[in-house]
Amino acid sequence: MPDTIPTPVTDWQPELDELRRREAMAREMGGPDKVRRQHDGGRLTVRERMDKLADPGSFHEIGAIAGRAAYDGAGELERLTPSNCVFGRATLDARPVVLVGDDFTVRGGSADATIREKPLMAERMANEFRLPIVRIIEGSGGGGSVKTIETTGRANLPGGVGGTGLFNYTTLNLSAVPVVGLGLGSVAGLGAARLASTHYSVMTKETAAMFVAGPPVVARLGQNLDKKALGGWEIQTRSGAVDHAVDSEEEAFECARRFLSYLPSSVHGLPPDLPCDDDPGRREDSLFSIVPRDRRRVYQMRRIIEAVVDRGSFFEQGRMFGRSLITGFARFGGRAVALMASDPYFYGGSWTADTCQKAVRFLDMAETFHLPVVYLVDCPGFMIGLEAERAATIRHGVRAMAAMNQTTVPWCSIIIRNAFGVAGAAHQPAGRLSLRYAWLSARWGSLPLEGGIEAAYRAEIEAAPDPAQKLREIEDRLNQLRSPFRTAETFWVEEIIDPRETRRLLCDFAQLAAPLRMPQPGRLQMRP
Amino acid sequence: MAEVKIAAEITASVWQIQAKPGDQLAEGDTVMLLESMKMEIPVAAPRAGRIAAVLVAEGDQVEEGQAVALLEA
């Protein structure tokens, strides 16, 4: 007789089968008809999106079998309609991130099929595990539909008892981890809020539109507009509500990857450095003649940017908004920086109210993620005129200056041409030492001579027998004094440089700045 | 043949019109110069085509987004 009784062979195969059956049901999403409609509309399903965005095979889903189940009389599961929020972890270019996406095939992405703890856990995971989050948004992004009142049996107080968790994280995460929003269909209400409350947002041109409320609701105001006319890419990128528009979902995924490549995974880390095979000392001869001598003529600032950064490393953000200021990310010697540059094609580079808003958000982001700032300056001042006054340009302007002054990241300015007035002073943070170089084409003043002379010398001009002649005389006299060399004589500007030296000096700056970056939460609490 | 609106990207005054109806332009060619903040800002053809109409005159004020010329492309 054996002295022990053999254990009966057993396993958990039935339960495993049940798990796999439920997972398979969840992968059906809203069913073949809804999936076909999604594809017929030129849009991928949420699961296809996750697979294309993530590194191959890296998506690890959480809560896949959460949804609404239907059972037969014997208590057997008949079907499972999954939650229309799909989320999990994945890697993008081998760095871990959280991905969260709306499934439009299940009740159009609306709240009654979401299970609100899912998007909440995605945000919380990003926050507590210090991971970037990419939100793939379509529909009302987990917001309610009018029908919700019937399913819950009561009206929803937005943000009612215990209901502010998501809004808490959409705010907290902006100061904690990179947040990217991809609007890949009709995006309304809470979905629009989740798309706009990001560091970087992208929408597709043909298949996406974003609005607070869609065409049927807006029609009640007497505005009969289709989705694109109300919230298509041309509206939303020019309004500054969305940063960028692309032709395909695949491009949107590439933009998300590229954006994240310049940033640390959270405020607790530093932006990753990359190997660089572009000579830091490379001299660009084109820069010697790119700025026209004729001060009324403009030039292509983006050519200057492309010439000085590591080849191909410039990634622009928000091109269609606040267009007198170009903002984006670039690398110098492999080190990431936040780069701002004036665009003289738009109001000569003057800062409009929109430009100032753009600068505030961009500088807040640079400060939050420890990116040194490079600013290529050609600013004749704040925008002037009645329209500019009505837009409160000066208040937005001083707000942008405050954002600049509140940065603590290393800063380097290159004055390419103009620096005039208060906006001209806003080319480096006040109260701390930054690096500054002026090109040979630089010129500056409290205000431009043109127009300024008439104001300052009014009595002298009016008393002259030939006022026009007097004006010219004064202008000639003052012009002789405004050479930047006279400013350098008095050390009111530190250095005037050959423009061809610019790349070398900016690579030098990036190297000097590297050890000054601090991997820690900043004092700044960023807002969208 | 599609008719393409060429729009002013900024609020400005029309300084100098350089293309006239019938002119064949390459993409990027200057249609007119606007003046804003004492700078001359070119309005460029968004693609190659023939100017069908110029909708503004020198000295006119134009708004951001306003069509200033039509291009047959």
PDB file of N, CA and C in Angstrom, chain A residues 326-416:
ATOM      1  N   ILE A 326       6.637  80.713 -34.228  1.00  0.00           N
ATOM      2  CA  ILE A 326       6.793  79.293 -34.529  1.00  0.00           C
ATOM      3  C   ILE A 326       7.229  78.615 -33.235  1.00  0.00           C
ATOM      4  N   THR A 327       6.558  77.526 -32.859  1.00  0.00           N
ATOM      5  CA  THR A 327       6.987  76.777 -31.664  1.00  0.00           C
ATOM      6  C   THR A 327       7.172  75.305 -32.028  1.00  0.00           C
ATOM      7  N   GLY A 328       8.116  74.684 -31.387  1.00  0.00           N
ATOM      8  CA  GLY A 328       8.329  73.257 -31.650  1.00  0.00           C
ATOM      9  C   GLY A 328       9.514  72.730 -30.859  1.00  0.00           C
ATOM     10  N   PHE A 329       9.872  71.513 -31.168  1.00  0.00           N
ATOM     11  CA  PHE A 329      10.972  70.858 -30.465  1.00  0.00           C
ATOM     12  C   PHE A 329      12.079  70.568 -31.463  1.00  0.00           C
ATOM     13  N   ALA A 330      13.302  70.554 -30.982  1.00  0.00           N
ATOM     14  CA  ALA A 330      14.430  70.287 -31.871  1.00  0.00           C
ATOM     15  C   ALA A 330      15.559  69.737 -31.027  1.00  0.00           C
ATOM     16  N   ARG A 331      16.590  69.291 -31.719  1.00  0.00           N
ATOM     17  CA  ARG A 331      17.767  68.801 -31.012  1.00  0.00           C
ATOM     18  C   ARG A 331      19.005  69.539 -31.472  1.00  0.00           C
ATOM     19  N   PHE A 332      19.890  69.771 -30.519  1.00  0.00           N
ATOM     20  CA  PHE A 332      21.215  70.329 -30.808  1.00  0.00           C
ATOM     21  C   PHE A 332      22.242  69.369 -30.220  1.00  0.00           C
ATOM     22  N   GLY A 333      23.043  68.764 -31.081  1.00  0.00           N
ATOM     23  CA  GLY A 333      23.984  67.767 -30.602  1.00  0.00           C
ATOM     24  C   GLY A 333      23.274  66.607 -29.912  1.00  0.00           C
ATOM     25  N   GLY A 334      22.063  66.298 -30.341  1.00  0.00           N
ATOM     26  CA  GLY A 334      21.309  65.181 -29.774  1.00  0.00           C
ATOM     27  C   GLY A 334      20.484  65.538 -28.558  1.00  0.00           C
ATOM     28  N   ARG A 335      20.621  66.780 -28.054  1.00  0.00           N
ATOM     29  CA  ARG A 335      19.900  67.182 -26.841  1.00  0.00           C
ATOM     30  C   ARG A 335      18.627  67.942 -27.215  1.00  0.00           C
ATOM     31  N   ALA A 336      17.522  67.555 -26.607  1.00  0.00           N
ATOM     32  CA  ALA A 336      16.227  68.168 -26.953  1.00  0.00           C
ATOM     33  C   ALA A 336      16.097  69.551 -26.331  1.00  0.00           C
ATOM     34  N   VAL A 337      15.527  70.460 -27.096  1.00  0.00           N
ATOM     35  CA  VAL A 337      15.199  71.797 -26.586  1.00  0.00           C
ATOM     36  C   VAL A 337      13.788  72.162 -27.047  1.00  0.00           C
ATOM     37  N   ALA A 338      13.200  73.144 -26.352  1.00  0.00           N
ATOM     38  CA  ALA A 338      11.975  73.781 -26.827  1.00  0.00           C
ATOM     39  C   ALA A 338      12.406  74.991 -27.646  1.00  0.00           C
ATOM     40  N   LEU A 339      11.937  75.065 -28.867  1.00  0.00           N
ATOM     41  CA  LEU A 339      12.417  76.122 -29.765  1.00  0.00           C
ATOM     42  C   LEU A 339      11.268  77.052 -30.149  1.00  0.00           C
ATOM     43  N   MET A 340      11.483  78.350 -29.940  1.00  0.00           N
ATOM     44  CA  MET A 340      10.534  79.366 -30.412  1.00  0.00           C
ATOM     45  C   MET A 340      11.260  80.226 -31.437  1.00  0.00           C
ATOM     46  N   ALA A 341      10.526  80.680 -32.438  1.00  0.00           N
ATOM     47  CA  ALA A 341      11.125  81.563 -33.437  1.00  0.00           C
ATOM     48  C   ALA A 341      10.036  82.441 -34.027  1.00  0.00           C
ATOM     49  N   SER A 342      10.362  83.678 -34.285  1.00  0.00           N
ATOM     50  CA  SER A 342       9.389  84.600 -34.883  1.00  0.00           C
ATOM     51  C   SER A 342       9.188  84.231 -36.342  1.00  0.00           C
ATOM     52  N   ASP A 343       7.988  84.522 -36.857  1.00  0.00           N
ATOM     53  CA  ASP A 343       7.746  84.346 -38.295  1.00  0.00           C
ATOM     54  C   ASP A 343       7.344  85.689 -38.888  1.00  0.00           C
ATOM     55  N   PRO A 344       8.268  86.352 -39.589  1.00  0.00           N
ATOM     56  CA  PRO A 344       7.944  87.698 -40.092  1.00  0.00           C
ATOM     57  C   PRO A 344       6.828  87.717 -41.128  1.00  0.00           C
ATOM     58  N   TYR A 345       6.476  86.561 -41.683  1.00  0.00           N
ATOM     59  CA  TYR A 345       5.370  86.513 -42.645  1.00  0.00           C
ATOM     60  C   TYR A 345       4.030  86.855 -41.991  1.00  0.00           C
ATOM     61  N   PHE A 346       3.956  86.766 -40.681  1.00  0.00           N
ATOM     62  CA  PHE A 346       2.707  87.059 -39.983  1.00  0.00           C
ATOM     63  C   PHE A 346       2.902  88.295 -39.117  1.00  0.00           C
ATOM     64  N   TYR A 347       2.339  89.393 -39.601  1.00  0.00           N
ATOM     65  CA  TYR A 347       2.406  90.666 -38.888  1.00  0.00           C
ATOM     66  C   TYR A 347       3.847  91.042 -38.557  1.00  0.00           C
ATOM     67  N   GLY A 348       4.749  90.698 -39.450  1.00  0.00           N
ATOM     68  CA  GLY A 348       6.153  91.052 -39.262  1.00  0.00           C
ATOM     69  C   GLY A 348       6.784  90.385 -38.044  1.00  0.00           C
ATOM     70  N   GLY A 349       6.087  89.402 -37.471  1.00  0.00           N
ATOM     71  CA  GLY A 349       6.600  88.760 -36.251  1.00  0.00           C
ATOM     72  C   GLY A 349       6.026  89.373 -34.977  1.00  0.00           C
ATOM     73  N   SER A 350       5.098  90.328 -35.133  1.00  0.00           N
ATOM     74  CA  SER A 350       4.497  90.963 -33.943  1.00  0.00           C
ATOM     75  C   SER A 350       3.681  89.951 -33.155  1.00  0.00           C
ATOM     76  N   TRP A 351       3.651  90.150 -31.872  1.00  0.00           N
ATOM     77  CA  TRP A 351       2.905  89.239 -31.008  1.00  0.00           C
ATOM     78  C   TRP A 351       1.451  89.682 -30.912  1.00  0.00           C
ATOM     79  N   THR A 352       0.558  88.873 -31.461  1.00  0.00           N
ATOM     80  CA  THR A 352      -0.875  89.103 -31.295  1.00  0.00           C
ATOM     81  C   THR A 352      -1.309  88.443 -29.983  1.00  0.00           C
ATOM     82  N   ALA A 353      -2.586  88.665 -29.634  1.00  0.00           N
ATOM     83  CA  ALA A 353      -3.100  88.013 -28.418  1.00  0.00           C
ATOM     84  C   ALA A 353      -2.986  86.491 -28.555  1.00  0.00           C
ATOM     85  N   ASP A 354      -3.294  85.970 -29.742  1.00  0.00           N
ATOM     86  CA  ASP A 354      -3.174  84.523 -29.973  1.00  0.00           C
ATOM     87  C   ASP A 354      -1.727  84.054 -29.815  1.00  0.00           C
ATOM     88  N   THR A 355      -0.809  84.838 -30.353  1.00  0.00           N
ATOM     89  CA  THR A 355       0.612  84.484 -30.256  1.00  0.00           C
ATOM     90  C   THR A 355       1.024  84.373 -28.785  1.00  0.00           C
ATOM     91  N   CYS A 356       0.530  85.316 -27.995  1.00  0.00           N
ATOM     92  CA  CYS A 356       0.889  85.320 -26.572  1.00  0.00           C
ATOM     93  C   CYS A 356       0.351  84.078 -25.874  1.00  0.00           C
ATOM     94  N   GLN A 357      -0.900  83.702 -26.206  1.00  0.00           N
ATOM     95  CA  GLN A 357      -1.465  82.471 -25.622  1.00  0.00           C
ATOM     96  C   GLN A 357      -0.635  81.256 -26.000  1.00  0.00           C
ATOM     97  N   LYS A 358      -0.204  81.256 -27.238  1.00  0.00           N
ATOM     98  CA  LYS A 358       0.614  80.137 -27.718  1.00  0.00           C
ATOM     99  C   LYS A 358       1.937  80.078 -26.941  1.00  0.00           C
ATOM    100  N   ALA A 359       2.538  81.245 -26.732  1.00  0.00           N
ATOM    101  CA  ALA A 359       3.821  81.296 -26.015  1.00  0.00           C
ATOM    102  C   ALA A 359       3.646  80.794 -24.580  1.00  0.00           C
ATOM    103  N   VAL A 360       2.556  81.195 -23.921  1.00  0.00           N
ATOM    104  CA  VAL A 360       2.335  80.790 -22.525  1.00  0.00           C
ATOM    105  C   VAL A 360       2.284  79.265 -22.427  1.00  0.00           C
ATOM    106  N   ARG A 361       1.462  78.650 -23.256  1.00  0.00           N
ATOM    107  CA  ARG A 361       1.303  77.189 -23.170  1.00  0.00           C
ATOM    108  C   ARG A 361       2.615  76.485 -23.483  1.00  0.00           C
ATOM    109  N   PHE A 362       3.313  76.994 -24.500  1.00  0.00           N
ATOM    110  CA  PHE A 362       4.542  76.330 -24.918  1.00  0.00           C
ATOM    111  C   PHE A 362       5.623  76.458 -23.841  1.00  0.00           C
ATOM    112  N   LEU A 363       5.754  77.650 -23.277  1.00  0.00           N
ATOM    113  CA  LEU A 363       6.790  77.841 -22.250  1.00  0.00           C
ATOM    114  C   LEU A 363       6.453  77.064 -20.977  1.00  0.00           C
ATOM    115  N   ASP A 364       5.163  76.992 -20.646  1.00  0.00           N
ATOM    116  CA  ASP A 364       4.766  76.183 -19.488  1.00  0.00           C
ATOM    117  C   ASP A 364       5.172  74.723 -19.702  1.00  0.00           C
ATOM    118  N   MET A 365       5.010  74.262 -20.922  1.00  0.00           N
ATOM    119  CA  MET A 365       5.364  72.867 -21.230  1.00  0.00           C
ATOM    120  C   MET A 365       6.885  72.673 -21.133  1.00  0.00           C
ATOM    121  N   ALA A 366       7.647  73.633 -21.664  1.00  0.00           N
ATOM    122  CA  ALA A 366       9.112  73.545 -21.581  1.00  0.00           C
ATOM    123  C   ALA A 366       9.553  73.483 -20.124  1.00  0.00           C
ATOM    124  N   GLU A 367       8.928  74.324 -19.300  1.00  0.00           N
ATOM    125  CA  GLU A 367       9.289  74.367 -17.878  1.00  0.00           C
ATOM    126  C   GLU A 367       8.899  73.053 -17.185  1.00  0.00           C
ATOM    127  N   THR A 368       7.709  72.563 -17.504  1.00  0.00           N
ATOM    128  CA  THR A 368       7.208  71.343 -16.864  1.00  0.00           C
ATOM    129  C   THR A 368       8.128  70.149 -17.144  1.00  0.00           C
ATOM    130  N   PHE A 369       8.623  70.072 -18.388  1.00  0.00           N
ATOM    131  CA  PHE A 369       9.398  68.879 -18.779  1.00  0.00           C
ATOM    132  C   PHE A 369      10.904  69.144 -18.904  1.00  0.00           C
ATOM    133  N   HIS A 370      11.357  70.237 -18.285  1.00  0.00           N
ATOM    134  CA  HIS A 370      12.799  70.474 -18.134  1.00  0.00           C
ATOM    135  C   HIS A 370      13.515  70.628 -19.476  1.00  0.00           C
ATOM    136  N   LEU A 371      12.857  71.264 -20.427  1.00  0.00           N
ATOM    137  CA  LEU A 371      13.496  71.485 -21.729  1.00  0.00           C
ATOM    138  C   LEU A 371      14.101  72.880 -21.773  1.00  0.00           C
ATOM    139  N   PRO A 372      15.398  72.980 -22.044  1.00  0.00           N
ATOM    140  CA  PRO A 372      15.990  74.301 -22.255  1.00  0.00           C
ATOM    141  C   PRO A 372      15.292  75.000 -23.430  1.00  0.00           C
ATOM    142  N   VAL A 373      15.260  76.322 -23.396  1.00  0.00           N
ATOM    143  CA  VAL A 373      14.559  77.080 -24.437  1.00  0.00           C
ATOM    144  C   VAL A 373      15.562  77.784 -25.339  1.00  0.00           C
ATOM    145  N   VAL A 374      15.335  77.656 -26.642  1.00  0.00           N
ATOM    146  CA  VAL A 374      16.068  78.449 -27.637  1.00  0.00           C
ATOM    147  C   VAL A 374      15.044  79.333 -28.334  1.00  0.00           C
ATOM    148  N   TYR A 375      15.328  80.641 -28.409  1.00  0.00           N
ATOM    149  CA  TYR A 375      14.388  81.575 -29.034  1.00  0.00           C
ATOM    150  C   TYR A 375      15.119  82.363 -30.114  1.00  0.00           C
ATOM    151  N   LEU A 376      14.663  82.235 -31.333  1.00  0.00           N
ATOM    152  CA  LEU A 376      15.193  83.002 -32.460  1.00  0.00           C
ATOM    153  C   LEU A 376      14.276  84.211 -32.639  1.00  0.00           C
ATOM    154  N   VAL A 377      14.774  85.382 -32.323  1.00  0.00           N
ATOM    155  CA  VAL A 377      13.931  86.562 -32.113  1.00  0.00           C
ATOM    156  C   VAL A 377      13.896  87.464 -33.340  1.00  0.00           C
ATOM    157  N   ASP A 378      12.692  87.799 -33.792  1.00  0.00           N
ATOM    158  CA  ASP A 378      12.496  88.901 -34.738  1.00  0.00           C
ATOM    159  C   ASP A 378      11.121  89.474 -34.437  1.00  0.00           C
ATOM    160  N   CYS A 379      11.068  90.320 -33.429  1.00  0.00           N
ATOM    161  CA  CYS A 379       9.780  90.806 -32.940  1.00  0.00           C
ATOM    162  C   CYS A 379       9.754  92.325 -32.947  1.00  0.00           C
ATOM    163  N   PRO A 380       8.954  92.922 -33.841  1.00  0.00           N
ATOM    164  CA  PRO A 380       8.865  94.386 -33.864  1.00  0.00           C
ATOM    165  C   PRO A 380       7.968  94.935 -32.770  1.00  0.00           C
ATOM    166  N   GLY A 381       7.402  94.060 -31.939  1.00  0.00           N
ATOM    167  CA  GLY A 381       6.596  94.538 -30.824  1.00  0.00           C
ATOM    168  C   GLY A 381       5.316  93.749 -30.711  1.00  0.00           C
ATOM    169  N   PHE A 382       4.460  94.196 -29.798  1.00  0.00           N
ATOM    170  CA  PHE A 382       3.105  93.637 -29.762  1.00  0.00           C
ATOM    171  C   PHE A 382       2.346  94.188 -30.958  1.00  0.00           C
ATOM    172  N   MET A 383       1.348  93.453 -31.402  1.00  0.00           N
ATOM    173  CA  MET A 383       0.485  93.917 -32.478  1.00  0.00           C
ATOM    174  C   MET A 383      -0.204  95.202 -32.034  1.00  0.00           C
ATOM    175  N   ILE A 384      -0.315  96.147 -32.970  1.00  0.00           N
ATOM    176  CA  ILE A 384      -0.943  97.430 -32.639  1.00  0.00           C
ATOM    177  C   ILE A 384      -2.208  97.620 -33.475  1.00  0.00           C
ATOM    178  N   GLY A 385      -2.987  98.619 -33.110  1.00  0.00           N
ATOM    179  CA  GLY A 385      -4.214  98.942 -33.838  1.00  0.00           C
ATOM    180  C   GLY A 385      -5.451  98.574 -33.030  1.00  0.00           C
ATOM    181  N   LEU A 386      -6.603  99.007 -33.530  1.00  0.00           N
ATOM    182  CA  LEU A 386      -7.859  98.844 -32.802  1.00  0.00           C
ATOM    183  C   LEU A 386      -8.184  97.375 -32.536  1.00  0.00           C
ATOM    184  N   GLU A 387      -7.991  96.535 -33.571  1.00  0.00           N
ATOM    185  CA  GLU A 387      -8.308  95.117 -33.417  1.00  0.00           C
ATOM    186  C   GLU A 387      -7.465  94.501 -32.290  1.00  0.00           C
ATOM    187  N   ALA A 388      -6.199  94.912 -32.257  1.00  0.00           N
ATOM    188  CA  ALA A 388      -5.295  94.384 -31.229  1.00  0.00           C
ATOM    189  C   ALA A 388      -5.700  94.867 -29.843  1.00  0.00           C
ATOM    190  N   GLU A 389      -6.140  96.117 -29.740  1.00  0.00           N
ATOM    191  CA  GLU A 389      -6.570  96.624 -28.431  1.00  0.00           C
ATOM    192  C   GLU A 389      -7.810  95.868 -27.963  1.00  0.00           C
ATOM    193  N   ARG A 390      -8.733  95.632 -28.908  1.00  0.00           N
ATOM    194  CA  ARG A 390      -9.964  94.914 -28.546  1.00  0.00           C
ATOM    195  C   ARG A 390      -9.671  93.490 -28.097  1.00  0.00           C
ATOM    196  N   ALA A 391      -8.575  92.919 -28.582  1.00  0.00           N
ATOM    197  CA  ALA A 391      -8.212  91.546 -28.212  1.00  0.00           C
ATOM    198  C   ALA A 391      -7.439  91.483 -26.901  1.00  0.00           C
ATOM    199  N   ALA A 392      -7.273  92.621 -26.219  1.00  0.00           N
ATOM    200  CA  ALA A 392      -6.516  92.679 -24.953  1.00  0.00           C
ATOM    201  C   ALA A 392      -5.088  92.175 -25.141  1.00  0.00           C
ATOM    202  N   THR A 393      -4.479  92.616 -26.243  1.00  0.00           N
ATOM    203  CA  THR A 393      -3.131  92.135 -26.555  1.00  0.00           C
ATOM    204  C   THR A 393      -2.148  92.412 -25.419  1.00  0.00           C
ATOM    205  N   ILE A 394      -2.284  93.561 -24.798  1.00  0.00           N
ATOM    206  CA  ILE A 394      -1.287  93.895 -23.768  1.00  0.00           C
ATOM    207  C   ILE A 394      -1.415  92.973 -22.554  1.00  0.00           C
ATOM    208  N   ARG A 395      -2.671  92.607 -22.192  1.00  0.00           N
ATOM    209  CA  ARG A 395      -2.788  91.699 -21.040  1.00  0.00           C
ATOM    210  C   ARG A 395      -2.269  90.308 -21.390  1.00  0.00           C
ATOM    211  N   HIS A 396      -2.615  89.841 -22.580  1.00  0.00           N
ATOM    212  CA  HIS A 396      -2.069  88.542 -22.996  1.00  0.00           C
ATOM    213  C   HIS A 396      -0.543  88.638 -23.110  1.00  0.00           C
ATOM    214  N   GLY A 397      -0.083  89.820 -23.501  1.00  0.00           N
ATOM    215  CA  GLY A 397       1.359  90.029 -23.665  1.00  0.00           C
ATOM    216  C   GLY A 397       2.109  89.950 -22.343  1.00  0.00           C
ATOM    217  N   VAL A 398       1.589  90.631 -21.340  1.00  0.00           N
ATOM    218  CA  VAL A 398       2.300  90.587 -20.049  1.00  0.00           C
ATOM    219  C   VAL A 398       2.165  89.198 -19.414  1.00  0.00           C
ATOM    220  N   ARG A 399       1.092  88.508 -19.768  1.00  0.00           N
ATOM    221  CA  ARG A 399       0.948  87.120 -19.286  1.00  0.00           C
ATOM    222  C   ARG A 399       2.033  86.228 -19.904  1.00  0.00           C
ATOM    223  N   ALA A 400       2.289  86.456 -21.191  1.00  0.00           N
ATOM    224  CA  ALA A 400       3.367  85.690 -21.848  1.00  0.00           C
ATOM    225  C   ALA A 400       4.716  86.045 -21.227  1.00  0.00           C
ATOM    226  N   MET A 401       4.915  87.333 -20.940  1.00  0.00           N
ATOM    227  CA  MET A 401       6.170  87.735 -20.286  1.00  0.00           C
ATOM    228  C   MET A 401       6.295  87.073 -18.922  1.00  0.00           C
ATOM    229  N   ALA A 402       5.180  87.013 -18.193  1.00  0.00           N
ATOM    230  CA  ALA A 402       5.206  86.373 -16.871  1.00  0.00           C
ATOM    231  C   ALA A 402       5.560  84.894 -17.009  1.00  0.00           C
ATOM    232  N   ALA A 403       4.973  84.239 -18.016  1.00  0.00           N
ATOM    233  CA  ALA A 403       5.285  82.815 -18.237  1.00  0.00           C
ATOM    234  C   ALA A 403       6.777  82.647 -18.503  1.00  0.00           C
ATOM    235  N   MET A 404       7.334  83.564 -19.289  1.00  0.00           N
ATOM    236  CA  MET A 404       8.768  83.533 -19.594  1.00  0.00           C
ATOM    237  C   MET A 404       9.582  83.760 -18.313  1.00  0.00           C
ATOM    238  N   ASN A 405       9.164  84.756 -17.529  1.00  0.00           N
ATOM    239  CA  ASN A 405       9.909  85.095 -16.315  1.00  0.00           C
ATOM    240  C   ASN A 405       9.808  84.006 -15.254  1.00  0.00           C
ATOM    241  N   GLN A 406       8.738  83.207 -15.315  1.00  0.00           N
ATOM    242  CA  GLN A 406       8.565  82.140 -14.325  1.00  0.00           C
ATOM    243  C   GLN A 406       9.305  80.861 -14.712  1.00  0.00           C
ATOM    244  N   THR A 407       9.863  80.810 -15.909  1.00  0.00           N
ATOM    245  CA  THR A 407      10.641  79.619 -16.259  1.00  0.00           C
ATOM    246  C   THR A 407      11.928  79.596 -15.435  1.00  0.00           C
ATOM    247  N   THR A 408      12.414  78.388 -15.202  1.00  0.00           N
ATOM    248  CA  THR A 408      13.714  78.241 -14.548  1.00  0.00           C
ATOM    249  C   THR A 408      14.671  77.448 -15.429  1.00  0.00           C
ATOM    250  N   VAL A 409      14.179  76.957 -16.582  1.00  0.00           N
ATOM    251  CA  VAL A 409      15.039  76.167 -17.467  1.00  0.00           C
ATOM    252  C   VAL A 409      16.043  77.078 -18.173  1.00  0.00           C
ATOM    253  N   PRO A 410      17.214  76.539 -18.531  1.00  0.00           N
ATOM    254  CA  PRO A 410      18.215  77.356 -19.219  1.00  0.00           C
ATOM    255  C   PRO A 410      17.651  77.937 -20.518  1.00  0.00           C
ATOM    256  N   TRP A 411      18.162  79.084 -20.884  1.00  0.00           N
ATOM    257  CA  TRP A 411      17.543  79.858 -21.967  1.00  0.00           C
ATOM    258  C   TRP A 411      18.633  80.491 -22.826  1.00  0.00           C
ATOM    259  N   CYS A 412      18.435  80.456 -24.141  1.00  0.00           N
ATOM    260  CA  CYS A 412      19.365  81.131 -25.055  1.00  0.00           C
ATOM    261  C   CYS A 412      18.573  81.837 -26.154  1.00  0.00           C
ATOM    262  N   SER A 413      18.841  83.114 -26.352  1.00  0.00           N
ATOM    263  CA  SER A 413      18.158  83.887 -27.393  1.00  0.00           C
ATOM    264  C   SER A 413      19.148  84.301 -28.470  1.00  0.00           C
ATOM    265  N   ILE A 414      18.686  84.226 -29.703  1.00  0.00           N
ATOM    266  CA  ILE A 414      19.459  84.734 -30.828  1.00  0.00           C
ATOM    267  C   ILE A 414      18.619  85.834 -31.460  1.00  0.00           C
ATOM    268  N   ILE A 415      19.097  87.059 -31.433  1.00  0.00           N
ATOM    269  CA  ILE A 415      18.311  88.143 -32.043  1.00  0.00           C
ATOM    270  C   ILE A 415      18.659  88.185 -33.530  1.00  0.00           C
ATOM    271  N   ILE A 416      17.702  87.767 -34.345  1.00  0.00           N
ATOM    272  CA  ILE A 416      17.922  87.656 -35.788  1.00  0.00           C
ATOM    273  C   ILE A 416      17.772  89.021 -36.458  1.00  0.00           C
TER     274      ILE A 416
END
